[in-house]
Amino acid sequence: MDLKHVPLETIHEQLGAKMVPFAGFLMPVRYSSDLLEHQTVRNAVGIFDVSHMGEFILKGEKALDLIQKVSANDASLLYDGKVQYSYLPNDQGGVVDDLLIYQISKLEYMLVVNASNIEKDWNWIQSQNDFESGLEMINISDGTCLFAVQGPLAAQALQPLTNVLLESMSYYTFEKTDFAGFPNVIVSATGYTGAGGFEIYVANEQAEAVWNAIMKAGESYGIQPIGLGARDTLRLEMGYCLYGNDVDDTISPLEAGLGWVTKFTKPFVNSENLQNQKKDGLKRKLVGFELIDRGIPRSHYELCDADGNRIGEVTSGTQSPTLSKGIGMGYVPTEYSKPGSELFVKVRDRLLKAQVVKLPFVKN
């Protein structure tokens, strides 16, 4: 399959990035080391180019109606400048994708979807659109770049580039504003690291100038470019799901811990079946665990009971740079899901002792 390229690929190469295929794109996985980049974001500020993500605009009188039908959260609670985390349930009991929903106005919304699912999500939402008029869908993914500036110093580093008071922006809100000399840039107080910060949506033709402006403004705060390797360890320390690992087309969103964004106060795709599943009780759950023994859990390693019987498998795992121990997530029968429950991770022929913990692994 031909790989897609982000507009700033040459800049990343000049910065020394190792470029790897990811979700159909050639992406920077690291510039220095995953550990250094992880610590930069946790302690100061880093910038990710995540322009592989997808963006759809839905506008018109029926835009909200379609969003309410295809997403599990209640988008009617949104207001102008508010962002909502949600997911697209499929009609088989699994998840098409998880996403962010931005209310630009009551008649215009932006959906931000995972890179690997852009075409799938677009086709799915289109297939659920049975409105004859009052709705326009525009896929702006190919013309949009997205930079995530994350870390405790992100607001200070970015403040010279905008008149919006970044420190006072509430989590999961956004402003459409002038930024780095360009109008109508979306500055969003969101991110996938748990370290605080902002996501900046710009047109492709503005991307290089905006990237350079951010790097210059953040220089005195030690800003560094950060790759997908550190992005993965940062999100895992927060217990954030990664589509394709921890949630997918075959996994129940309720088992995946997405009940908090599943609102049965309105009908949506497959809502009746999910409501019945909730009523009947879940048979398994996604849990976080920390290794007590030394070792690193990896995706697809077996999770076992004390006798070595397989009870599940690791969906995401790593050595936590912050905690200096192995951490992971995986699905286990509900009787093993309480914090403090003992699990074992099978690494080659060894059973490494682990303990279920309450997420996130790293508390803010």
mmCIF file of N, CA and C in Angstrom, residues 272-354:
data_model
loop_
_atom_site.group_PDB
_atom_site.id
_atom_site.type_symbol
_atom_site.label_atom_id
_atom_site.label_comp_id
_atom_site.label_asym_id
_atom_site.label_seq_id
_atom_site.Cartn_x
_atom_site.Cartn_y
_atom_site.Cartn_z
ATOM 1 N N GLU A 272 -29.838 -0.126 22.010
ATOM 2 C CA GLU A 272 -30.693 -1.079 22.734
ATOM 3 C C GLU A 272 -29.899 -2.306 23.187
ATOM 4 N N ASN A 273 -29.074 -2.829 22.279
ATOM 5 C CA ASN A 273 -28.268 -4.005 22.624
ATOM 6 C C ASN A 273 -27.242 -3.685 23.715
ATOM 7 N N LEU A 274 -26.631 -2.491 23.631
ATOM 8 C CA LEU A 274 -25.665 -2.100 24.656
ATOM 9 C C LEU A 274 -26.350 -1.917 26.012
ATOM 10 N N GLN A 275 -27.561 -1.388 25.980
ATOM 11 C CA GLN A 275 -28.317 -1.208 27.227
ATOM 12 C C GLN A 275 -28.627 -2.571 27.853
ATOM 13 N N ASN A 276 -28.974 -3.541 27.018
ATOM 14 C CA ASN A 276 -29.245 -4.894 27.523
ATOM 15 C C ASN A 276 -27.978 -5.518 28.101
ATOM 16 N N GLN A 277 -26.842 -5.272 27.442
ATOM 17 C CA GLN A 277 -25.583 -5.806 27.949
ATOM 18 C C GLN A 277 -25.257 -5.225 29.321
ATOM 19 N N LYS A 278 -25.505 -3.937 29.474
ATOM 20 C CA LYS A 278 -25.271 -3.293 30.766
ATOM 21 C C LYS A 278 -26.178 -3.897 31.833
ATOM 22 N N LYS A 279 -27.425 -4.125 31.469
ATOM 23 C CA LYS A 279 -28.410 -4.679 32.410
ATOM 24 C C LYS A 279 -28.045 -6.116 32.811
ATOM 25 N N ASP A 280 -27.577 -6.901 31.843
ATOM 26 C CA ASP A 280 -27.240 -8.301 32.106
ATOM 27 C C ASP A 280 -25.929 -8.449 32.875
ATOM 28 N N GLY A 281 -25.098 -7.420 32.851
ATOM 29 C CA GLY A 281 -23.800 -7.470 33.534
ATOM 30 C C GLY A 281 -22.692 -7.888 32.589
ATOM 31 N N LEU A 282 -21.521 -7.247 32.755
ATOM 32 C CA LEU A 282 -20.389 -7.511 31.871
ATOM 33 C C LEU A 282 -19.635 -8.758 32.323
ATOM 34 N N LYS A 283 -19.183 -9.533 31.362
ATOM 35 C CA LYS A 283 -18.435 -10.763 31.676
ATOM 36 C C LYS A 283 -16.927 -10.513 31.766
ATOM 37 N N ARG A 284 -16.463 -9.448 31.110
ATOM 38 C CA ARG A 284 -15.042 -9.113 31.188
ATOM 39 C C ARG A 284 -14.881 -7.603 31.165
ATOM 40 N N LYS A 285 -13.714 -7.140 31.577
ATOM 41 C CA LYS A 285 -13.453 -5.696 31.626
ATOM 42 C C LYS A 285 -12.010 -5.411 31.245
ATOM 43 N N LEU A 286 -11.799 -4.227 30.704
ATOM 44 C CA LEU A 286 -10.446 -3.737 30.461
ATOM 45 C C LEU A 286 -9.897 -3.192 31.774
ATOM 46 N N VAL A 287 -8.730 -3.693 32.175
ATOM 47 C CA VAL A 287 -8.124 -3.240 33.432
ATOM 48 C C VAL A 287 -6.709 -2.738 33.167
ATOM 49 N N GLY A 288 -6.227 -1.949 34.097
ATOM 50 C CA GLY A 288 -4.822 -1.576 34.114
ATOM 51 C C GLY A 288 -4.101 -2.420 35.153
ATOM 52 N N PHE A 289 -2.867 -2.771 34.882
ATOM 53 C CA PHE A 289 -2.096 -3.555 35.858
ATOM 54 C C PHE A 289 -0.646 -3.089 35.862
ATOM 55 N N GLU A 290 -0.021 -3.254 37.025
ATOM 56 C CA GLU A 290 1.406 -2.979 37.183
ATOM 57 C C GLU A 290 2.117 -4.283 37.492
ATOM 58 N N LEU A 291 3.287 -4.470 36.906
ATOM 59 C CA LEU A 291 4.079 -5.658 37.219
ATOM 60 C C LEU A 291 4.733 -5.501 38.581
ATOM 61 N N ILE A 292 4.646 -6.556 39.377
ATOM 62 C CA ILE A 292 5.374 -6.610 40.651
ATOM 63 C C ILE A 292 6.757 -7.197 40.393
ATOM 64 N N ASP A 293 6.807 -8.247 39.570
ATOM 65 C CA ASP A 293 8.092 -8.799 39.129
ATOM 66 C C ASP A 293 8.676 -7.902 38.040
ATOM 67 N N ARG A 294 9.989 -8.018 37.847
ATOM 68 C CA ARG A 294 10.643 -7.230 36.800
ATOM 69 C C ARG A 294 10.303 -7.798 35.427
ATOM 70 N N GLY A 295 10.031 -6.912 34.488
ATOM 71 C CA GLY A 295 9.729 -7.346 33.130
ATOM 72 C C GLY A 295 8.895 -6.298 32.424
ATOM 73 N N ILE A 296 8.700 -6.484 31.146
ATOM 74 C CA ILE A 296 7.915 -5.541 30.346
ATOM 75 C C ILE A 296 6.787 -6.301 29.652
ATOM 76 N N PRO A 297 5.530 -5.965 29.937
ATOM 77 C CA PRO A 297 4.419 -6.607 29.235
ATOM 78 C C PRO A 297 4.279 -6.009 27.827
ATOM 79 N N ARG A 298 3.991 -6.845 26.859
ATOM 80 C CA ARG A 298 3.814 -6.381 25.485
ATOM 81 C C ARG A 298 2.445 -6.836 24.976
ATOM 82 N N SER A 299 1.956 -6.132 23.949
ATOM 83 C CA SER A 299 0.675 -6.504 23.338
ATOM 84 C C SER A 299 0.684 -7.980 22.957
ATOM 85 N N HIS A 300 -0.446 -8.640 23.245
ATOM 86 C CA HIS A 300 -0.712 -10.044 22.917
ATOM 87 C C HIS A 300 -0.048 -11.042 23.861
ATOM 88 N N TYR A 301 0.742 -10.577 24.844
ATOM 89 C CA TYR A 301 1.204 -11.514 25.866
ATOM 90 C C TYR A 301 -0.023 -12.040 26.616
ATOM 91 N N GLU A 302 0.054 -13.294 27.042
ATOM 92 C CA GLU A 302 -1.072 -13.892 27.770
ATOM 93 C C GLU A 302 -1.151 -13.345 29.191
ATOM 94 N N LEU A 303 -2.388 -13.140 29.674
ATOM 95 C CA LEU A 303 -2.650 -12.880 31.081
ATOM 96 C C LEU A 303 -3.179 -14.176 31.677
ATOM 97 N N CYS A 304 -2.626 -14.564 32.819
ATOM 98 C CA CYS A 304 -2.946 -15.866 33.407
ATOM 99 C C CYS A 304 -3.349 -15.722 34.872
ATOM 100 N N ASP A 305 -3.985 -16.794 35.393
ATOM 101 C CA ASP A 305 -4.230 -16.878 36.827
ATOM 102 C C ASP A 305 -3.006 -17.509 37.490
ATOM 103 N N ALA A 306 -3.080 -17.727 38.799
ATOM 104 C CA ALA A 306 -1.924 -18.229 39.549
ATOM 105 C C ALA A 306 -1.488 -19.617 39.096
ATOM 106 N N ASP A 307 -2.417 -20.370 38.494
ATOM 107 C CA ASP A 307 -2.086 -21.720 38.020
ATOM 108 C C ASP A 307 -1.574 -21.726 36.581
ATOM 109 N N GLY A 308 -1.454 -20.543 35.976
ATOM 110 C CA GLY A 308 -0.956 -20.461 34.616
ATOM 111 C C GLY A 308 -2.023 -20.620 33.552
ATOM 112 N N ASN A 309 -3.310 -20.651 33.967
ATOM 113 C CA ASN A 309 -4.398 -20.739 32.991
ATOM 114 C C ASN A 309 -4.625 -19.383 32.334
ATOM 115 N N ARG A 310 -4.756 -19.381 31.033
ATOM 116 C CA ARG A 310 -4.980 -18.135 30.296
ATOM 117 C C ARG A 310 -6.349 -17.553 30.655
ATOM 118 N N ILE A 311 -6.377 -16.272 31.036
ATOM 119 C CA ILE A 311 -7.652 -15.609 31.325
ATOM 120 C C ILE A 311 -7.852 -14.363 30.455
ATOM 121 N N GLY A 312 -6.837 -14.012 29.675
ATOM 122 C CA GLY A 312 -6.957 -12.837 28.810
ATOM 123 C C GLY A 312 -5.632 -12.566 28.141
ATOM 124 N N GLU A 313 -5.501 -11.367 27.568
ATOM 125 C CA GLU A 313 -4.221 -10.993 26.973
ATOM 126 C C GLU A 313 -3.980 -9.505 27.104
ATOM 127 N N VAL A 314 -2.722 -9.133 27.059
ATOM 128 C CA VAL A 314 -2.321 -7.728 27.134
ATOM 129 C C VAL A 314 -2.726 -7.038 25.826
ATOM 130 N N THR A 315 -3.396 -5.888 25.938
ATOM 131 C CA THR A 315 -3.731 -5.107 24.740
ATOM 132 C C THR A 315 -2.728 -3.986 24.511
ATOM 133 N N SER A 316 -2.209 -3.406 25.589
ATOM 134 C CA SER A 316 -1.146 -2.391 25.515
ATOM 135 C C SER A 316 -0.225 -2.607 26.699
ATOM 136 N N GLY A 317 1.081 -2.455 26.478
ATOM 137 C CA GLY A 317 2.022 -2.610 27.589
ATOM 138 C C GLY A 317 3.331 -1.926 27.293
ATOM 139 N N THR A 318 4.036 -1.529 28.358
ATOM 140 C CA THR A 318 5.328 -0.857 28.199
ATOM 141 C C THR A 318 6.041 -0.812 29.535
ATOM 142 N N GLN A 319 7.264 -0.327 29.508
ATOM 143 C CA GLN A 319 7.979 0.057 30.721
ATOM 144 C C GLN A 319 7.660 1.520 30.963
ATOM 145 N N SER A 320 6.994 1.845 32.076
ATOM 146 C CA SER A 320 6.613 3.227 32.351
ATOM 147 C C SER A 320 7.839 4.065 32.689
ATOM 148 N N PRO A 321 8.135 5.106 31.881
ATOM 149 C CA PRO A 321 9.274 5.972 32.202
ATOM 150 C C PRO A 321 9.101 6.716 33.524
ATOM 151 N N THR A 322 7.861 7.047 33.880
ATOM 152 C CA THR A 322 7.608 7.800 35.112
ATOM 153 C C THR A 322 7.687 6.909 36.339
ATOM 154 N N LEU A 323 7.158 5.690 36.244
ATOM 155 C CA LEU A 323 7.076 4.791 37.406
ATOM 156 C C LEU A 323 8.242 3.801 37.465
ATOM 157 N N SER A 324 8.998 3.696 36.366
ATOM 158 C CA SER A 324 10.116 2.740 36.275
ATOM 159 C C SER A 324 9.685 1.308 36.586
ATOM 160 N N LYS A 325 8.525 0.939 36.047
ATOM 161 C CA LYS A 325 8.060 -0.446 36.186
ATOM 162 C C LYS A 325 7.189 -0.788 34.986
ATOM 163 N N GLY A 326 6.968 -2.068 34.768
ATOM 164 C CA GLY A 326 6.117 -2.507 33.676
ATOM 165 C C GLY A 326 4.655 -2.218 33.975
ATOM 166 N N ILE A 327 3.957 -1.642 32.993
ATOM 167 C CA ILE A 327 2.519 -1.384 33.136
ATOM 168 C C ILE A 327 1.811 -1.880 31.871
ATOM 169 N N GLY A 328 0.527 -2.148 31.996
ATOM 170 C CA GLY A 328 -0.213 -2.587 30.815
ATOM 171 C C GLY A 328 -1.708 -2.537 31.040
ATOM 172 N N MET A 329 -2.422 -2.811 29.970
ATOM 173 C CA MET A 329 -3.873 -2.933 30.023
ATOM 174 C C MET A 329 -4.256 -4.220 29.303
ATOM 175 N N GLY A 330 -5.384 -4.784 29.699
ATOM 176 C CA GLY A 330 -5.871 -5.986 29.042
ATOM 177 C C GLY A 330 -7.248 -6.355 29.552
ATOM 178 N N TYR A 331 -7.889 -7.253 28.840
ATOM 179 C CA TYR A 331 -9.241 -7.700 29.214
ATOM 180 C C TYR A 331 -9.146 -8.958 30.061
ATOM 181 N N VAL A 332 -9.854 -8.938 31.193
ATOM 182 C CA VAL A 332 -9.896 -10.098 32.098
ATOM 183 C C VAL A 332 -11.342 -10.329 32.531
ATOM 184 N N PRO A 333 -11.685 -11.549 32.967
ATOM 185 C CA PRO A 333 -13.019 -11.781 33.530
ATOM 186 C C PRO A 333 -13.274 -10.818 34.687
ATOM 187 N N THR A 334 -14.522 -10.424 34.864
ATOM 188 C CA THR A 334 -14.845 -9.382 35.856
ATOM 189 C C THR A 334 -14.371 -9.736 37.266
ATOM 190 N N GLU A 335 -14.295 -11.037 37.580
ATOM 191 C CA GLU A 335 -13.859 -11.409 38.937
ATOM 192 C C GLU A 335 -12.396 -11.057 39.186
ATOM 193 N N TYR A 336 -11.637 -10.778 38.127
ATOM 194 C CA TYR A 336 -10.231 -10.372 38.270
ATOM 195 C C TYR A 336 -10.040 -8.864 38.093
ATOM 196 N N SER A 337 -11.127 -8.118 38.003
ATOM 197 C CA SER A 337 -11.020 -6.714 37.580
ATOM 198 C C SER A 337 -10.898 -5.705 38.720
ATOM 199 N N LYS A 338 -11.081 -6.142 39.959
ATOM 200 C CA LYS A 338 -10.997 -5.187 41.077
ATOM 201 C C LYS A 338 -9.533 -4.803 41.338
ATOM 202 N N PRO A 339 -9.293 -3.522 41.666
ATOM 203 C CA PRO A 339 -7.932 -3.119 42.041
ATOM 204 C C PRO A 339 -7.409 -4.003 43.176
ATOM 205 N N GLY A 340 -6.177 -4.426 43.046
ATOM 206 C CA GLY A 340 -5.581 -5.336 44.025
ATOM 207 C C GLY A 340 -5.599 -6.785 43.590
ATOM 208 N N SER A 341 -6.419 -7.115 42.573
ATOM 209 C CA SER A 341 -6.475 -8.497 42.085
ATOM 210 C C SER A 341 -5.118 -8.908 41.512
ATOM 211 N N GLU A 342 -4.770 -10.183 41.742
ATOM 212 C CA GLU A 342 -3.493 -10.702 41.272
ATOM 213 C C GLU A 342 -3.633 -11.303 39.879
ATOM 214 N N LEU A 343 -2.720 -10.936 39.006
ATOM 215 C CA LEU A 343 -2.648 -11.493 37.655
ATOM 216 C C LEU A 343 -1.211 -11.936 37.400
ATOM 217 N N PHE A 344 -1.031 -12.701 36.326
ATOM 218 C CA PHE A 344 0.317 -13.069 35.902
ATOM 219 C C PHE A 344 0.440 -12.831 34.404
ATOM 220 N N VAL A 345 1.547 -12.241 34.008
ATOM 221 C CA VAL A 345 1.824 -12.014 32.589
ATOM 222 C C VAL A 345 2.812 -13.082 32.139
ATOM 223 N N LYS A 346 2.432 -13.804 31.084
ATOM 224 C CA LYS A 346 3.310 -14.864 30.581
ATOM 225 C C LYS A 346 4.316 -14.260 29.605
ATOM 226 N N VAL A 347 5.582 -14.276 30.022
ATOM 227 C CA VAL A 347 6.664 -13.775 29.175
ATOM 228 C C VAL A 347 7.578 -14.962 28.872
ATOM 229 N N ARG A 348 7.537 -15.402 27.637
ATOM 230 C CA ARG A 348 8.173 -16.656 27.229
ATOM 231 C C ARG A 348 7.615 -17.779 28.108
ATOM 232 N N ASP A 349 8.453 -18.417 28.930
ATOM 233 C CA ASP A 349 7.921 -19.506 29.766
ATOM 234 C C ASP A 349 7.755 -19.094 31.217
ATOM 235 N N ARG A 350 7.921 -17.801 31.479
ATOM 236 C CA ARG A 350 7.827 -17.335 32.874
ATOM 237 C C ARG A 350 6.500 -16.645 33.131
ATOM 238 N N LEU A 351 6.005 -16.797 34.347
ATOM 239 C CA LEU A 351 4.809 -16.077 34.785
ATOM 240 C C LEU A 351 5.253 -14.944 35.706
ATOM 241 N N LEU A 352 5.068 -13.708 35.249
ATOM 242 C CA LEU A 352 5.460 -12.549 36.044
ATOM 243 C C LEU A 352 4.250 -12.012 36.806
ATOM 244 N N LYS A 353 4.430 -11.845 38.091
ATOM 245 C CA LYS A 353 3.316 -11.416 38.940
ATOM 246 C C LYS A 353 2.967 -9.955 38.672
ATOM 247 N N ALA A 354 1.656 -9.672 38.620
ATOM 248 C CA ALA A 354 1.163 -8.312 38.396
ATOM 249 C C ALA A 354 -0.048 -8.069 39.287
#
